[in-house]
Amino acid sequence: MKKHNFSAGPSILSEYTIQQSAAAITNFAGTGLSILEVSHRGKEFVAVNDEARALIKELLDVPAGYDVVFLGGGASLQFCMVPFNLLNKKASYLDTGTWASNAIKEAKLFGEVDVVASSEDANYTFIPKGYTVPEDSDYFHFTSNNTIYGTEMRYDPDLNVRLVSDMSSDIFSRPVDVSKYDIIYAGAQKNLAPAGVTFAIVREDALGHVERPIPTMLDYRTHIKKESMFNTPPVFPIFAALQTLKWYKELGGLKVIEKNNLDKAAILYNEIDRNKLFRGTVAVEDRSIMNVCFVMNDEYKDLEADFGAFAAAAGMVGIKGHRSVGGFRASLYNAMPKSSVQALVDVMKEFEKQH
Ligand SMILES: *Cc1c(COP(=O)(O)O)cnc(C)c1O
């Protein structure tokens, strides 16, 4: 039976990425060696590393004055690396969920943190609006897509301070105006590659303004200077990332991908709104097109486990909601085909008929 992978992360990758990666595990770039055993300094892998960074720039239309680096430690290490490199006195953060609040916790180790707004009291069911960001902030940090709660800021804010965004779970889902940002970072395992690599897009002139000494590995300048090869990078995830990036380009780029994503999300949200058994969990205007959270309506609450089993029997994988929301979460990352979204909708309709 075909499996439809709605996992939140690590998550679905394109067939192209999987096939090219599988082939490179037996014979990488005609070397007669596996990608798993080659030197990261060999010319074949250096070419992969360079091409992947160049394609990130091309797809996101990254302007001059920015560098792209692959890093270890996950998006979670960026929660401390950003303030380490940028926070002198005070930074402002928007608290929209678990990942945002984890970032806030780390920033507090480095200086004053102004949480300009939070939706924690409402279990993060909406994106706060109408807040002001103090102009004396070293930067403003926000999470563009809240993977756990299913809310998303699908726009690039206009502010008079440096802008930093954790785009781990919606990077490459839409065109982004990179020129508005000083740092964008994203873990690979949601929309790019297997787990094990993170990348950051860094505006060069944002760096070098803090007084504190920065450990070599945590200083963005180290990685920029060495063209993302200061130490051994995660070779295989970067190879897989390159395959996904090539596939994105082949599809026609981020405008085309965004349109697909909007279509897919509309198919599922329309069914959630129509079906008597289900309801969405977040404010309609803040709904994520990447992570769709929904629960059973109160009068059907006791059918939750049954629906989970019914969907699993039809090949749906990874739709159990995060423990902090409950119910269900279907992640519709770029590699998720429309046919799988339709398959989930068919299962929801069929289950409704039976009840
Ligand atoms: C998954 C996720 C993270 C955590 O990523 P790690 O690579 O596990 O550290 C951080 N932020 C967002 C928005 C995420 O979706």
GROMACS .gro file of C-alpha atoms and ligand atoms in nm:
model
  370
    1MET     CA    1   0.000   0.000   0.000
    2LYS     CA    2   0.121   0.349  -0.080
    3LYS     CA    3   0.226   0.544   0.228
    4HIS     CA    4   0.147   0.915   0.251
    5ASN     CA    5   0.409   1.076   0.473
    6PHE     CA    6   0.263   1.371   0.666
    7SER     CA    7   0.539   1.371   0.931
    8ALA     CA    8   0.638   1.708   1.080
    9GLY     CA    9   1.013   1.649   1.065
   10PRO     CA   10   1.219   1.467   0.963
   11SER     CA   11   0.971   1.456   0.683
   12ILE     CA   12   0.889   1.371   0.324
   13LEU     CA   13   1.157   1.429   0.060
   14SER     CA   14   1.110   1.432  -0.316
   15GLU     CA   15   1.143   1.101  -0.503
   16TYR     CA   16   1.422   1.269  -0.696
   17THR     CA   17   1.614   1.343  -0.376
   18ILE     CA   18   1.572   0.987  -0.247
   19GLN     CA   19   1.671   0.825  -0.577
   20GLN     CA   20   1.975   1.044  -0.639
   21SER     CA   21   2.086   0.995  -0.278
   22ALA     CA   22   2.041   0.619  -0.300
   23ALA     CA   23   2.249   0.609  -0.619
   24ALA     CA   24   2.525   0.820  -0.461
   25ILE     CA   25   2.544   0.582  -0.167
   26THR     CA   26   2.672   0.316  -0.405
   27ASN     CA   27   2.864   0.533  -0.651
   28PHE     CA   28   2.913   0.905  -0.594
   29ALA     CA   29   2.982   1.121  -0.902
   30GLY     CA   30   3.154   0.834  -1.085
   31THR     CA   31   3.421   0.803  -0.816
   32GLY     CA   32   3.348   0.435  -0.753
   33LEU     CA   33   3.310   0.530  -0.387
   34SER     CA   34   3.007   0.589  -0.170
   35ILE     CA   35   2.911   0.945  -0.078
   36LEU     CA   36   2.926   0.810   0.278
   37GLU     CA   37   3.301   0.748   0.261
   38VAL     CA   38   3.454   1.028   0.051
   39SER     CA   39   3.668   1.314   0.174
   40HIS     CA   40   3.486   1.641   0.219
   41ARG     CA   41   3.792   1.808   0.066
   42GLY     CA   42   3.777   1.603  -0.255
   43LYS     CA   43   3.690   1.806  -0.562
   44GLU     CA   44   3.364   1.615  -0.619
   45PHE     CA   45   3.221   1.707  -0.280
   46VAL     CA   46   3.358   2.061  -0.283
   47ALA     CA   47   3.160   2.104  -0.604
   48VAL     CA   48   2.845   1.974  -0.432
   49ASN     CA   49   2.891   2.209  -0.138
   50ASP     CA   50   2.948   2.511  -0.365
   51GLU     CA   51   2.660   2.429  -0.598
   52ALA     CA   52   2.417   2.379  -0.310
   53ARG     CA   53   2.504   2.717  -0.160
   54ALA     CA   54   2.482   2.883  -0.501
   55LEU     CA   55   2.139   2.726  -0.564
   56ILE     CA   56   2.007   2.847  -0.228
   57LYS     CA   57   2.113   3.196  -0.337
   58GLU     CA   58   1.956   3.156  -0.679
   59LEU     CA   59   1.623   3.015  -0.560
   60LEU     CA   60   1.580   3.275  -0.285
   61ASP     CA   61   1.724   3.554  -0.500
   62VAL     CA   62   1.978   3.639  -0.229
   63PRO     CA   63   2.129   3.983  -0.296
   64ALA     CA   64   2.501   4.068  -0.292
   65GLY     CA   65   2.650   4.115   0.054
   66TYR     CA   66   2.508   3.791   0.192
   67ASP     CA   67   2.669   3.452   0.248
   68VAL     CA   68   2.516   3.109   0.277
   69VAL     CA   69   2.677   2.862   0.517
   70PHE     CA   70   2.598   2.506   0.620
   71LEU     CA   71   2.625   2.448   0.993
   72GLY     CA   72   2.582   2.172   1.249
   73GLY     CA   73   2.383   2.169   1.571
   74GLY     CA   74   2.036   2.207   1.423
   75ALA     CA   75   1.819   2.515   1.427
   76SER     CA   76   1.845   2.487   1.806
   77LEU     CA   77   2.211   2.588   1.799
   78GLN     CA   78   2.111   2.899   1.603
   79PHE     CA   79   1.901   3.001   1.904
   80CYS     CA   80   2.231   3.077   2.083
   81MET     CA   81   2.452   3.152   1.782
   82VAL     CA   82   2.233   3.445   1.673
   83PRO     CA   83   2.257   3.636   2.005
   84PHE     CA   84   2.621   3.535   2.045
   85ASN     CA   85   2.698   3.716   1.718
   86LEU     CA   86   2.441   3.999   1.719
   87LEU     CA   87   2.319   4.083   2.070
   88ASN     CA   88   2.500   4.368   2.242
   89LYS     CA   89   2.245   4.516   2.480
   90LYS     CA   90   1.892   4.428   2.387
   91ALA     CA   91   1.705   4.215   2.134
   92SER     CA   92   1.334   4.187   2.063
   93TYR     CA   93   1.154   3.859   2.010
   94LEU     CA   94   0.804   3.760   1.906
   95ASP     CA   95   0.679   3.461   2.106
   96THR     CA   96   0.463   3.250   1.876
   97GLY     CA   97   0.533   2.899   2.003
   98THR     CA   98   0.770   2.643   2.146
   99TRP     CA   99   1.056   2.712   1.908
  100ALA     CA  100   1.024   3.088   1.950
  101SER     CA  101   1.028   3.056   2.327
  102ASN     CA  102   1.330   2.824   2.311
  103ALA     CA  103   1.507   3.095   2.111
  104ILE     CA  104   1.407   3.356   2.371
  105LYS     CA  105   1.547   3.144   2.653
  106GLU     CA  106   1.889   3.128   2.486
  107ALA     CA  107   1.898   3.498   2.399
  108LYS     CA  108   1.848   3.585   2.766
  109LEU     CA  109   2.194   3.440   2.833
  110PHE     CA  110   2.345   3.723   2.628
  111GLY     CA  111   2.152   4.037   2.719
  112GLU     CA  112   1.816   4.198   2.769
  113VAL     CA  113   1.531   4.038   2.578
  114ASP     CA  114   1.214   4.230   2.503
  115VAL     CA  115   0.933   3.989   2.422
  116VAL     CA  116   0.723   4.232   2.221
  117ALA     CA  117   0.414   4.007   2.215
  118SER     CA  118   0.313   3.650   2.294
  119SER     CA  119   0.013   3.428   2.225
  120GLU     CA  120   0.115   3.177   2.491
  121ASP     CA  121  -0.198   3.243   2.700
  122ALA     CA  122  -0.407   3.123   2.406
  123ASN     CA  123  -0.188   2.814   2.354
  124TYR     CA  124  -0.030   2.991   2.055
  125THR     CA  125  -0.344   2.970   1.840
  126PHE     CA  126  -0.274   3.301   1.667
  127ILE     CA  127   0.010   3.532   1.564
  128PRO     CA  128   0.011   3.848   1.779
  129LYS     CA  129  -0.033   4.170   1.579
  130GLY     CA  130  -0.005   4.540   1.648
  131TYR     CA  131   0.308   4.512   1.862
  132THR     CA  132   0.588   4.766   1.841
  133VAL     CA  133   0.953   4.675   1.817
  134PRO     CA  134   1.177   4.921   2.008
  135GLU     CA  135   1.410   5.093   1.763
  136ASP     CA  136   1.705   5.046   1.998
  137SER     CA  137   1.684   4.666   1.960
  138ASP     CA  138   1.996   4.506   1.816
  139TYR     CA  139   1.756   4.288   1.616
  140PHE     CA  140   1.404   4.147   1.605
  141HIS     CA  141   1.364   3.769   1.592
  142PHE     CA  142   1.057   3.578   1.480
  143THR     CA  143   0.966   3.222   1.378
  144SER     CA  144   0.806   3.239   1.034
  145ASN     CA  145   0.622   2.909   1.070
  146ASN     CA  146   0.522   2.749   1.398
  147THR     CA  147   0.562   2.382   1.317
  148ILE     CA  148   0.394   2.260   1.635
  149TYR     CA  149   0.092   2.494   1.647
  150GLY     CA  150   0.029   2.543   1.275
  151THR     CA  151   0.047   2.921   1.247
  152GLU     CA  152   0.257   3.108   0.994
  153MET     CA  153   0.372   3.460   0.906
  154ARG     CA  154   0.377   3.440   0.529
  155TYR     CA  155   0.522   3.787   0.479
  156ASP     CA  156   0.846   3.971   0.542
  157PRO     CA  157   0.795   4.239   0.810
  158ASP     CA  158   0.904   4.599   0.748
  159LEU     CA  159   1.097   4.720   1.051
  160ASN     CA  160   1.369   4.968   1.130
  161VAL     CA  161   1.585   4.714   1.312
  162ARG     CA  162   1.784   4.414   1.198
  163LEU     CA  163   1.558   4.121   1.120
  164VAL     CA  164   1.634   3.758   1.208
  165SER     CA  165   1.405   3.468   1.127
  166ASP     CA  166   1.389   3.098   1.204
  167MET     CA  167   1.244   2.964   0.879
  168SER     CA  168   1.312   2.598   0.955
  169SER     CA  169   0.972   2.470   0.854
  170ASP     CA  170   0.870   2.699   0.571
  171ILE     CA  171   1.192   2.790   0.394
  172PHE     CA  172   1.153   2.746   0.015
  173SER     CA  173   0.772   2.736   0.049
  174ARG     CA  174   0.741   3.088  -0.097
  175PRO     CA  175   0.963   3.364  -0.235
  176VAL     CA  176   1.123   3.569   0.046
  177ASP     CA  177   1.257   3.924   0.029
  178VAL     CA  178   1.596   3.835   0.174
  179SER     CA  179   1.711   4.198   0.157
  180LYS     CA  180   1.491   4.273   0.459
  181TYR     CA  181   1.676   4.022   0.676
  182ASP     CA  182   2.013   4.009   0.848
  183ILE     CA  183   2.001   3.638   0.928
  184ILE     CA  184   1.767   3.367   0.806
  185TYR     CA  185   1.831   3.017   0.936
  186ALA     CA  186   1.669   2.681   0.883
  187GLY     CA  187   1.725   2.322   0.985
  188ALA     CA  188   1.720   2.096   0.678
  189GLN     CA  189   1.485   1.824   0.796
  190LYS     CA  190   1.154   1.994   0.714
  191ASN     CA  191   1.184   2.116   0.357
  192LEU     CA  192   1.528   2.027   0.227
  193ALA     CA  193   1.720   1.718   0.334
  194PRO     CA  194   1.759   1.447   0.596
  195ALA     CA  195   1.842   1.570   0.948
  196GLY     CA  196   2.200   1.671   1.021
  197VAL     CA  197   2.254   2.006   0.855
  198THR     CA  198   2.129   2.359   0.909
  199PHE     CA  199   2.195   2.657   0.689
  200ALA     CA  200   2.212   3.027   0.751
  201ILE     CA  201   2.189   3.321   0.514
  202VAL     CA  202   2.389   3.599   0.675
  203ARG     CA  203   2.428   3.964   0.584
  204GLU     CA  204   2.799   4.030   0.612
  205ASP     CA  205   2.766   4.378   0.761
  206ALA     CA  206   2.550   4.248   1.046
  207LEU     CA  207   2.858   4.081   1.192
  208GLY     CA  208   3.145   4.222   1.396
  209HIS     CA  209   2.942   4.461   1.612
  210VAL     CA  210   2.954   4.274   1.945
  211GLU     CA  211   3.223   4.316   2.209
  212ARG     CA  212   3.234   3.963   2.346
  213PRO     CA  213   3.478   3.701   2.222
  214ILE     CA  214   3.298   3.436   2.015
  215PRO     CA  215   3.417   3.073   2.011
  216THR     CA  216   3.555   2.991   1.666
  217MET     CA  217   3.286   2.738   1.574
  218LEU     CA  218   3.004   2.970   1.684
  219ASP     CA  219   3.130   3.271   1.489
  220TYR     CA  220   2.951   3.302   1.154
  221ARG     CA  221   3.264   3.472   1.016
  222THR     CA  222   3.464   3.150   1.059
  223HIS     CA  223   3.230   2.960   0.831
  224ILE     CA  224   3.189   3.243   0.582
  225LYS     CA  225   3.566   3.286   0.549
  226LYS     CA  226   3.621   2.914   0.487
  227GLU     CA  227   3.329   2.888   0.242
  228SER     CA  228   3.140   2.654   0.471
  229MET     CA  229   3.436   2.413   0.496
  230PHE     CA  230   3.602   2.519   0.822
  231ASN     CA  231   3.553   2.171   0.964
  232THR     CA  232   3.400   1.852   0.828
  233PRO     CA  233   3.050   1.940   0.710
  234PRO     CA  234   2.766   1.683   0.711
  235VAL     CA  235   2.850   1.550   0.367
  236PHE     CA  236   2.550   1.328   0.300
  237PRO     CA  237   2.274   1.571   0.412
  238ILE     CA  238   2.437   1.843   0.200
  239PHE     CA  239   2.443   1.609  -0.101
  240ALA     CA  240   2.073   1.534  -0.046
  241ALA     CA  241   1.999   1.906  -0.002
  242LEU     CA  242   2.154   1.976  -0.341
  243GLN     CA  243   1.923   1.719  -0.504
  244THR     CA  244   1.617   1.885  -0.347
  245LEU     CA  245   1.737   2.228  -0.459
  246LYS     CA  246   1.784   2.102  -0.817
  247TRP     CA  247   1.434   1.959  -0.803
  248TYR     CA  248   1.295   2.294  -0.683
  249LYS     CA  249   1.465   2.469  -0.972
  250GLU     CA  250   1.333   2.211  -1.218
  251LEU     CA  251   0.978   2.266  -1.085
  252GLY     CA  252   1.010   2.632  -1.181
  253GLY     CA  253   1.124   2.793  -0.857
  254LEU     CA  254   0.955   2.928  -0.547
  255LYS     CA  255   0.661   3.109  -0.711
  256VAL     CA  256   0.544   2.781  -0.863
  257ILE     CA  257   0.610   2.596  -0.537
  258GLU     CA  258   0.415   2.857  -0.341
  259LYS     CA  259   0.116   2.819  -0.572
  260ASN     CA  260   0.124   2.438  -0.527
  261ASN     CA  261   0.147   2.482  -0.151
  262LEU     CA  262  -0.148   2.723  -0.139
  263ASP     CA  263  -0.355   2.478  -0.346
  264LYS     CA  264  -0.266   2.182  -0.126
  265ALA     CA  265  -0.341   2.370   0.197
  266ALA     CA  266  -0.675   2.494   0.059
  267ILE     CA  267  -0.781   2.138  -0.026
  268LEU     CA  268  -0.723   2.024   0.333
  269TYR     CA  269  -0.853   2.333   0.515
  270ASN     CA  270  -1.168   2.332   0.303
  271GLU     CA  271  -1.237   1.977   0.411
  272ILE     CA  272  -1.165   2.053   0.778
  273ASP     CA  273  -1.413   2.344   0.758
  274ARG     CA  274  -1.674   2.140   0.572
  275ASN     CA  275  -1.654   1.807   0.758
  276LYS     CA  276  -1.886   1.788   1.063
  277LEU     CA  277  -1.631   1.579   1.257
  278PHE     CA  278  -1.336   1.820   1.250
  279ARG     CA  279  -1.231   2.176   1.319
  280GLY     CA  280  -0.907   2.370   1.279
  281THR     CA  281  -0.722   2.481   1.592
  282VAL     CA  282  -0.585   2.825   1.495
  283ALA     CA  283  -0.708   3.167   1.380
  284VAL     CA  284  -0.806   3.135   1.013
  285GLU     CA  285  -0.592   3.431   0.898
  286ASP     CA  286  -0.280   3.279   1.058
  287ARG     CA  287  -0.320   2.925   0.925
  288SER     CA  288   0.005   2.764   0.816
  289ILE     CA  289   0.024   2.617   0.467
  290MET     CA  290   0.297   2.380   0.591
  291ASN     CA  291   0.155   2.229   0.910
  292VAL     CA  292  -0.221   2.186   0.927
  293CYS     CA  293  -0.351   2.123   1.280
  294PHE     CA  294  -0.704   1.999   1.344
  295VAL     CA  295  -0.904   1.821   1.613
  296MET     CA  296  -1.233   1.634   1.636
  297ASN     CA  297  -1.530   1.856   1.719
  298ASP     CA  298  -1.631   1.820   2.086
  299GLU     CA  299  -1.933   1.598   2.019
  300TYR     CA  300  -1.709   1.354   1.828
  301LYS     CA  301  -1.409   1.366   2.064
  302ASP     CA  302  -1.423   0.996   2.147
  303LEU     CA  303  -1.376   0.909   1.778
  304GLU     CA  304  -1.020   1.047   1.778
  305ALA     CA  305  -0.837   0.717   1.824
  306ASP     CA  306  -1.069   0.548   1.572
  307PHE     CA  307  -0.996   0.810   1.309
  308GLY     CA  308  -0.621   0.777   1.372
  309ALA     CA  309  -0.642   0.402   1.317
  310PHE     CA  310  -0.873   0.440   1.014
  311ALA     CA  311  -0.632   0.685   0.851
  312ALA     CA  312  -0.328   0.469   0.931
  313ALA     CA  313  -0.499   0.169   0.770
  314ALA     CA  314  -0.538   0.380   0.454
  315GLY     CA  315  -0.163   0.456   0.446
  316MET     CA  316  -0.157   0.793   0.625
  317VAL     CA  317   0.165   0.830   0.827
  318GLY     CA  318   0.258   1.092   1.086
  319ILE     CA  319  -0.076   1.269   1.130
  320LYS     CA  320  -0.092   1.242   1.511
  321GLY     CA  321  -0.090   1.593   1.656
  322HIS     CA  322   0.192   1.721   1.876
  323ARG     CA  323   0.119   1.654   2.245
  324SER     CA  324   0.084   2.028   2.315
  325VAL     CA  325  -0.207   2.061   2.068
  326GLY     CA  326  -0.354   1.709   2.050
  327GLY     CA  327  -0.572   1.586   1.765
  328PHE     CA  328  -0.403   1.576   1.427
  329ARG     CA  329  -0.135   1.755   1.231
  330ALA     CA  330  -0.076   1.699   0.861
  331SER     CA  331   0.249   1.850   0.737
  332LEU     CA  332   0.230   1.949   0.371
  333TYR     CA  333   0.591   2.032   0.293
  334ASN     CA  334   0.703   2.107  -0.063
  335ALA     CA  335   0.765   1.742  -0.151
  336MET     CA  336   0.411   1.637  -0.053
  337PRO     CA  337   0.211   1.569  -0.371
  338LYS     CA  338  -0.140   1.704  -0.410
  339SER     CA  339  -0.260   1.345  -0.460
  340SER     CA  340  -0.158   1.258  -0.102
  341VAL     CA  341  -0.349   1.556   0.035
  342GLN     CA  342  -0.648   1.441  -0.167
  343ALA     CA  343  -0.605   1.087  -0.027
  344LEU     CA  344  -0.622   1.226   0.328
  345VAL     CA  345  -0.931   1.429   0.241
  346ASP     CA  346  -1.096   1.116   0.097
  347VAL     CA  347  -1.026   0.932   0.423
  348MET     CA  348  -1.185   1.217   0.622
  349LYS     CA  349  -1.494   1.211   0.399
  350GLU     CA  350  -1.524   0.834   0.425
  351PHE     CA  351  -1.492   0.842   0.803
  352GLU     CA  352  -1.760   1.110   0.822
  353LYS     CA  353  -1.996   0.891   0.615
  354GLN     CA  354  -1.952   0.607   0.862
  355HIS     CA  355  -2.047   0.829   1.156
  356LIG     C1  356   1.214   2.168   1.393
  356LIG     C2  357   1.231   2.310   1.428
  356LIG     C3  358   1.336   2.356   1.509
  356LIG     C4  359   1.434   2.262   1.574
  356LIG     O1  360   1.524   2.215   1.484
  356LIG     P1  361   1.646   2.123   1.530
  356LIG     O2  362   1.720   2.106   1.401
  356LIG     O3  363   1.589   1.997   1.585
  356LIG     O4  364   1.725   2.197   1.631
  356LIG     C5  365   1.346   2.491   1.531
  356LIG     N1  366   1.258   2.579   1.478
  356LIG     C6  367   1.156   2.538   1.401
  356LIG     C7  368   1.062   2.639   1.345
  356LIG     C8  369   1.139   2.403   1.374
  356LIG     O5  370   1.036   2.362   1.296
   0.00000   0.00000   0.00000
